[in-house]
PDB file of C-alpha atoms in Angstrom:
ATOM      1  CA  MET A  20     -13.813  -0.309 -15.136  1.00  0.00           C
ATOM      2  CA  LYS A  21     -14.680   0.256 -11.473  1.00  0.00           C
ATOM      3  CA  VAL A  22     -12.996   2.736  -9.149  1.00  0.00           C
ATOM      4  CA  PHE A  23     -12.364   2.464  -5.434  1.00  0.00           C
ATOM      5  CA  ALA A  24     -11.474   5.624  -3.507  1.00  0.00           C
ATOM      6  CA  ASN A  25     -10.618   6.140   0.142  1.00  0.00           C
ATOM      7  CA  THR A  26      -9.367   9.079   2.219  1.00  0.00           C
ATOM      8  CA  VAL A  27      -8.134   8.933   5.808  1.00  0.00           C
ATOM      9  CA  THR A  28      -6.467  11.464   8.097  1.00  0.00           C
ATOM     10  CA  PHE A  29      -3.719  10.148  10.359  1.00  0.00           C
ATOM     11  CA  ASN A  30      -2.948  12.114  13.531  1.00  0.00           C
ATOM     12  CA  TYR A  31       0.776  11.975  12.845  1.00  0.00           C
ATOM     13  CA  SER A  32       3.107  14.376  11.061  1.00  0.00           C
ATOM     14  CA  TRP A  33       4.094  13.736   7.462  1.00  0.00           C
ATOM     15  CA  ASP A  34       7.661  13.008   8.631  1.00  0.00           C
ATOM     16  CA  GLU A  35       6.369  10.276  10.965  1.00  0.00           C
ATOM     17  CA  VAL A  36       4.049   8.799   8.332  1.00  0.00           C
ATOM     18  CA  SER A  37       6.567   8.829   5.489  1.00  0.00           C
ATOM     19  CA  THR A  38       9.158   7.142   7.721  1.00  0.00           C
ATOM     20  CA  ALA A  39       6.735   4.554   9.134  1.00  0.00           C
ATOM     21  CA  ASN A  40       5.607   3.709   5.600  1.00  0.00           C
ATOM     22  CA  TRP A  41       8.796   1.670   5.115  1.00  0.00           C
ATOM     23  CA  HIS A  42       7.742  -0.546   8.051  1.00  0.00           C
ATOM     24  CA  LYS A  43       4.111  -1.089   7.072  1.00  0.00           C
ATOM     25  CA  TYR A  44       4.712  -4.700   6.010  1.00  0.00           C
ATOM     26  CA  GLY A  45       6.874  -5.510   9.022  1.00  0.00           C
ATOM     27  CA  PRO A  46       6.266  -7.338  12.287  1.00  0.00           C
ATOM     28  CA  TRP A  47       4.490  -4.365  13.907  1.00  0.00           C
ATOM     29  CA  ASN A  48       1.593  -4.759  11.464  1.00  0.00           C
ATOM     30  CA  ASN A  49      -0.451  -7.875  12.195  1.00  0.00           C
ATOM     31  CA  LYS A  50      -2.872  -6.935   9.381  1.00  0.00           C
ATOM     32  CA  THR A  51      -0.364  -7.685   6.609  1.00  0.00           C
ATOM     33  CA  GLU A  52       0.303 -11.330   7.334  1.00  0.00           C
ATOM     34  CA  HIS A  53      -0.594 -12.065   3.697  1.00  0.00           C
ATOM     35  CA  VAL A  54       2.591 -10.267   2.578  1.00  0.00           C
ATOM     36  CA  ILE A  55       5.257 -12.934   2.161  1.00  0.00           C
ATOM     37  CA  ALA A  56       8.106 -10.751   0.894  1.00  0.00           C
ATOM     38  CA  VAL A  57       8.971  -7.208  -0.133  1.00  0.00           C
ATOM     39  CA  ASP A  58      11.964  -7.003  -2.442  1.00  0.00           C
ATOM     40  CA  THR A  59      13.562  -3.699  -3.382  1.00  0.00           C
ATOM     41  CA  LEU A  60      14.364  -3.751  -7.092  1.00  0.00           C
ATOM     42  CA  ALA A  61      15.813  -0.240  -7.428  1.00  0.00           C
ATOM     43  CA  ARG A  62      16.268   2.898  -5.369  1.00  0.00           C
ATOM     44  CA  ASP A  63      17.732   6.227  -6.376  1.00  0.00           C
ATOM     45  CA  VAL A  64      17.575   9.916  -5.515  1.00  0.00           C
ATOM     46  CA  ASP A  65      17.121  12.500  -8.249  1.00  0.00           C
ATOM     47  CA  THR A  66      19.953  14.954  -7.596  1.00  0.00           C
ATOM     48  CA  ASP A  67      17.985  17.880  -9.064  1.00  0.00           C
ATOM     49  CA  THR A  68      14.710  17.389  -7.161  1.00  0.00           C
ATOM     50  CA  GLY A  69      15.782  15.330  -4.127  1.00  0.00           C
ATOM     51  CA  ILE A  70      12.971  12.850  -4.849  1.00  0.00           C
ATOM     52  CA  LEU A  71      13.659   9.322  -3.640  1.00  0.00           C
ATOM     53  CA  ARG A  72      12.298   6.783  -6.151  1.00  0.00           C
ATOM     54  CA  THR A  73      11.970   3.172  -5.035  1.00  0.00           C
ATOM     55  CA  GLU A  74      10.755   0.166  -7.013  1.00  0.00           C
ATOM     56  CA  ARG A  75       9.599  -2.892  -5.092  1.00  0.00           C
ATOM     57  CA  LEU A  76       8.150  -6.317  -5.812  1.00  0.00           C
ATOM     58  CA  ILE A  77       5.557  -7.347  -3.234  1.00  0.00           C
ATOM     59  CA  THR A  78       4.745 -11.046  -2.930  1.00  0.00           C
ATOM     60  CA  CYS A  79       1.408 -11.891  -1.333  1.00  0.00           C
ATOM     61  CA  LYS A  80      -0.411 -15.031  -0.315  1.00  0.00           C
ATOM     62  CA  GLN A  81      -4.013 -14.523  -1.337  1.00  0.00           C
ATOM     63  CA  THR A  82      -6.896 -16.801  -1.936  1.00  0.00           C
ATOM     64  CA  ALA A  83      -8.839 -16.341  -5.112  1.00  0.00           C
ATOM     65  CA  PRO A  84     -12.517 -17.262  -5.332  1.00  0.00           C
ATOM     66  CA  GLU A  85     -13.033 -20.968  -6.110  1.00  0.00           C
ATOM     67  CA  TRP A  86     -14.849 -20.237  -9.376  1.00  0.00           C
ATOM     68  CA  LEU A  87     -11.859 -18.211 -10.568  1.00  0.00           C
ATOM     69  CA  LYS A  88      -9.414 -20.971  -9.631  1.00  0.00           C
ATOM     70  CA  THR A  89     -11.532 -23.407 -11.647  1.00  0.00           C
ATOM     71  CA  ILE A  90     -11.532 -21.149 -14.719  1.00  0.00           C
ATOM     72  CA  MET A  91      -7.785 -20.512 -14.498  1.00  0.00           C
ATOM     73  CA  GLY A  92      -6.913 -24.133 -13.692  1.00  0.00           C
ATOM     74  CA  THR A  93      -4.542 -23.212 -10.865  1.00  0.00           C
ATOM     75  CA  SER A  94      -4.585 -22.614  -7.110  1.00  0.00           C
ATOM     76  CA  MET A  95      -3.434 -18.989  -7.616  1.00  0.00           C
ATOM     77  CA  ASP A  96      -2.350 -18.688  -3.965  1.00  0.00           C
ATOM     78  CA  VAL A  97       0.615 -16.391  -4.562  1.00  0.00           C
ATOM     79  CA  SER A  98       0.421 -13.057  -6.330  1.00  0.00           C
ATOM     80  CA  TYR A  99       2.917 -10.356  -7.242  1.00  0.00           C
ATOM     81  CA  VAL A 100       2.518  -6.588  -7.260  1.00  0.00           C
ATOM     82  CA  TYR A 101       4.932  -4.024  -8.682  1.00  0.00           C
ATOM     83  CA  GLU A 102       5.138  -0.793  -6.671  1.00  0.00           C
ATOM     84  CA  ALA A 103       6.960   2.451  -7.425  1.00  0.00           C
ATOM     85  CA  SER A 104       7.138   5.105  -4.729  1.00  0.00           C
ATOM     86  CA  TYR A 105       8.243   8.716  -4.840  1.00  0.00           C
ATOM     87  CA  VAL A 106       9.215  10.571  -1.674  1.00  0.00           C
ATOM     88  CA  ASP A 107       9.396  14.307  -2.311  1.00  0.00           C
ATOM     89  CA  PRO A 108      10.864  15.879   0.857  1.00  0.00           C
ATOM     90  CA  SER A 109      10.622  19.446  -0.496  1.00  0.00           C
ATOM     91  CA  ASN A 110       6.882  19.259  -1.134  1.00  0.00           C
ATOM     92  CA  LYS A 111       6.314  16.718   1.654  1.00  0.00           C
ATOM     93  CA  THR A 112       4.535  14.259  -0.592  1.00  0.00           C
ATOM     94  CA  LEU A 113       4.816  10.478  -0.683  1.00  0.00           C
ATOM     95  CA  THR A 114       3.211   8.919  -3.748  1.00  0.00           C
ATOM     96  CA  MET A 115       3.007   5.195  -4.410  1.00  0.00           C
ATOM     97  CA  VAL A 116       1.670   3.595  -7.560  1.00  0.00           C
ATOM     98  CA  SER A 117       1.201  -0.124  -7.927  1.00  0.00           C
ATOM     99  CA  GLN A 118       0.148  -2.587 -10.587  1.00  0.00           C
ATOM    100  CA  ASN A 119      -0.772  -6.246 -10.304  1.00  0.00           C
ATOM    101  CA  LEU A 120       1.559  -8.591 -12.181  1.00  0.00           C
ATOM    102  CA  THR A 121      -0.347 -11.768 -11.370  1.00  0.00           C
ATOM    103  CA  TRP A 122      -3.642 -12.347 -13.200  1.00  0.00           C
ATOM    104  CA  SER A 123      -2.840  -9.353 -15.425  1.00  0.00           C
ATOM    105  CA  ASN A 124      -4.297 -11.226 -18.413  1.00  0.00           C
ATOM    106  CA  LEU A 125      -7.630 -11.384 -16.539  1.00  0.00           C
ATOM    107  CA  VAL A 126      -7.743  -8.138 -14.558  1.00  0.00           C
ATOM    108  CA  ASN A 127      -5.805  -4.892 -14.405  1.00  0.00           C
ATOM    109  CA  VAL A 128      -5.544  -3.205 -10.998  1.00  0.00           C
ATOM    110  CA  GLN A 129      -3.799   0.161 -10.819  1.00  0.00           C
ATOM    111  CA  GLU A 130      -3.577   1.756  -7.396  1.00  0.00           C
ATOM    112  CA  GLU A 131      -2.321   5.164  -6.336  1.00  0.00           C
ATOM    113  CA  VAL A 132      -1.702   6.250  -2.758  1.00  0.00           C
ATOM    114  CA  VAL A 133      -0.682   9.774  -1.738  1.00  0.00           C
ATOM    115  CA  TYR A 134       0.346  11.017   1.712  1.00  0.00           C
ATOM    116  CA  LYS A 135       0.409  14.813   2.238  1.00  0.00           C
ATOM    117  CA  PRO A 136       0.538  17.061   5.312  1.00  0.00           C
ATOM    118  CA  PHE A 137      -2.896  18.103   6.525  1.00  0.00           C
ATOM    119  CA  GLY A 138      -2.921  20.684   9.278  1.00  0.00           C
ATOM    120  CA  ASP A 139      -0.684  20.496  12.318  1.00  0.00           C
ATOM    121  CA  ASN A 140       0.719  17.024  12.935  1.00  0.00           C
ATOM    122  CA  GLN A 141      -1.764  15.373  10.604  1.00  0.00           C
ATOM    123  CA  THR A 142      -1.298  13.589   7.311  1.00  0.00           C
ATOM    124  CA  LYS A 143      -3.933  13.014   4.665  1.00  0.00           C
ATOM    125  CA  PHE A 144      -3.930   9.598   2.999  1.00  0.00           C
ATOM    126  CA  SER A 145      -5.679   9.377  -0.368  1.00  0.00           C
ATOM    127  CA  GLN A 146      -6.076   6.028  -2.098  1.00  0.00           C
ATOM    128  CA  SER A 147      -7.637   5.181  -5.423  1.00  0.00           C
ATOM    129  CA  ALA A 148      -7.721   1.993  -7.441  1.00  0.00           C
ATOM    130  CA  ARG A 149      -8.871   1.491 -11.006  1.00  0.00           C
ATOM    131  CA  ILE A 150      -9.997  -2.075 -11.574  1.00  0.00           C
ATOM    132  CA  THR A 151     -10.637  -3.370 -15.081  1.00  0.00           C
ATOM    133  CA  ALA A 152     -11.629  -6.945 -15.860  1.00  0.00           C
ATOM    134  CA  LEU A 153     -10.374  -8.049 -19.270  1.00  0.00           C
ATOM    135  CA  CYS A 154     -13.124 -10.463 -20.297  1.00  0.00           C
ATOM    136  CA  GLY A 155     -13.961  -9.180 -23.717  1.00  0.00           C
ATOM    137  CA  GLY A 156     -17.696  -9.037 -24.318  1.00  0.00           C
ATOM    138  CA  TRP A 157     -18.779 -10.958 -21.206  1.00  0.00           C
ATOM    139  CA  GLN A 158     -20.168  -7.952 -19.370  1.00  0.00           C
ATOM    140  CA  ARG A 159     -21.841  -9.959 -16.597  1.00  0.00           C
ATOM    141  CA  ILE A 160     -18.630 -11.791 -15.671  1.00  0.00           C
ATOM    142  CA  LYS A 161     -16.635  -8.587 -16.073  1.00  0.00           C
ATOM    143  CA  ASN A 162     -18.952  -6.733 -13.669  1.00  0.00           C
ATOM    144  CA  SER A 163     -18.823  -9.606 -11.171  1.00  0.00           C
ATOM    145  CA  ILE A 164     -15.014  -9.648 -11.136  1.00  0.00           C
ATOM    146  CA  GLU A 165     -14.767  -5.859 -10.814  1.00  0.00           C
ATOM    147  CA  ASP A 166     -17.422  -5.715  -8.064  1.00  0.00           C
ATOM    148  CA  THR A 167     -15.682  -8.517  -6.139  1.00  0.00           C
ATOM    149  CA  LEU A 168     -12.342  -6.716  -6.316  1.00  0.00           C
ATOM    150  CA  VAL A 169     -13.820  -3.358  -5.275  1.00  0.00           C
ATOM    151  CA  THR A 170     -15.375  -5.085  -2.258  1.00  0.00           C
ATOM    152  CA  ARG A 171     -12.027  -6.705  -1.438  1.00  0.00           C
ATOM    153  CA  PHE A 172     -10.277  -3.328  -1.749  1.00  0.00           C
ATOM    154  CA  LYS A 173     -12.792  -1.781   0.641  1.00  0.00           C
ATOM    155  CA  GLU A 174     -12.285  -4.562   3.215  1.00  0.00           C
ATOM    156  CA  ASN A 175      -8.505  -4.449   2.873  1.00  0.00           C
ATOM    157  CA  ALA A 176      -8.463  -0.632   3.166  1.00  0.00           C
ATOM    158  CA  ALA A 177     -10.061  -0.869   6.617  1.00  0.00           C
ATOM    159  CA  LYS A 178      -7.563  -3.540   7.706  1.00  0.00           C
ATOM    160  CA  GLY A 179      -4.691  -1.576   6.186  1.00  0.00           C
ATOM    161  CA  ARG A 180      -5.605   1.585   8.085  1.00  0.00           C
ATOM    162  CA  GLU A 181      -5.841  -0.378  11.339  1.00  0.00           C
ATOM    163  CA  GLY A 182      -2.480  -2.033  10.770  1.00  0.00           C
ATOM    164  CA  PHE A 183      -0.750   1.175   9.733  1.00  0.00           C
ATOM    165  CA  GLU A 184      -2.073   2.956  12.843  1.00  0.00           C
ATOM    166  CA  ARG A 185      -0.279   0.279  14.886  1.00  0.00           C
ATOM    167  CA  VAL A 186       2.932   0.802  12.894  1.00  0.00           C
ATOM    168  CA  LEU A 187       2.666   4.551  13.491  1.00  0.00           C
ATOM    169  CA  GLU A 188       2.173   4.029  17.245  1.00  0.00           C
ATOM    170  CA  MET A 189       5.158   1.689  17.468  1.00  0.00           C
ATOM    171  CA  SER A 190       7.315   4.030  15.372  1.00  0.00           C
ATOM    172  CA  ARG A 191       6.498   6.956  17.671  1.00  0.00           C
ATOM    173  CA  ILE A 192       7.497   4.896  20.726  1.00  0.00           C
ATOM    174  CA  VAL A 193      10.764   3.717  19.149  1.00  0.00           C
ATOM    175  CA  PHE A 194      11.715   7.220  17.962  1.00  0.00           C
ATOM    176  CA  ALA A 195      10.900   8.720  21.384  1.00  0.00           C
ATOM    177  CA  GLU A 196      13.085   6.095  23.077  1.00  0.00           C
ATOM    178  CA  GLU A 197      15.904   6.781  20.625  1.00  0.00           C
ATOM    179  CA  LYS A 198      15.717  10.550  21.234  1.00  0.00           C
ATOM    180  CA  ALA A 199      15.781   9.968  25.003  1.00  0.00           C
ATOM    181  CA  ARG A 200      18.811   7.704  24.610  1.00  0.00           C
ATOM    182  CA  GLN A 201      20.595  10.350  22.520  1.00  0.00           C
ATOM    183  CA  ARG A 202      19.913  13.029  25.148  1.00  0.00           C
ATOM    184  CA  GLN A 203      21.401  10.782  27.836  1.00  0.00           C
ATOM    185  CA  LEU A 204      24.573  10.392  25.805  1.00  0.00           C
ATOM    186  CA  MET A 205      25.073  14.153  25.531  1.00  0.00           C
TER     187      MET A 205
END
């Protein structure tokens, strides 16, 4: 098993970040063009805790390495990820956990992302991924797969941060315009 970890501080409040999170795969983010669809499977609020729990299926267009396509005997251009998120407004925490559904007989990728307030108008983003290749005793192949996926996670984390910064900027503009419009109506 290999682990990828990443921490970033966004210069936006937790309220802004947790709201913009729902738009991170939308048209404002040109870094998520690989995301084909995001389908909400379930959403409910725990009446005791106020925690919003959402389950989503994320469909991505991704290219696998040629050697992997050859082994698997398929193009493997579309992959699916299951994501569960928990928005806790009382503790101002947004936690998302995800698990690959595609290639799960070859590799297991479990990711956790947490957004928490960090100082005034800042939000800390913590990301970790546990990557386990399921190749039995073939340690060399197992290490190669895990190393490749850790590298891909690292590259995608940089793109993801860039794209989410754009979503946050656009969200701030839209919300400011909406507040101005509401003041004019008063």
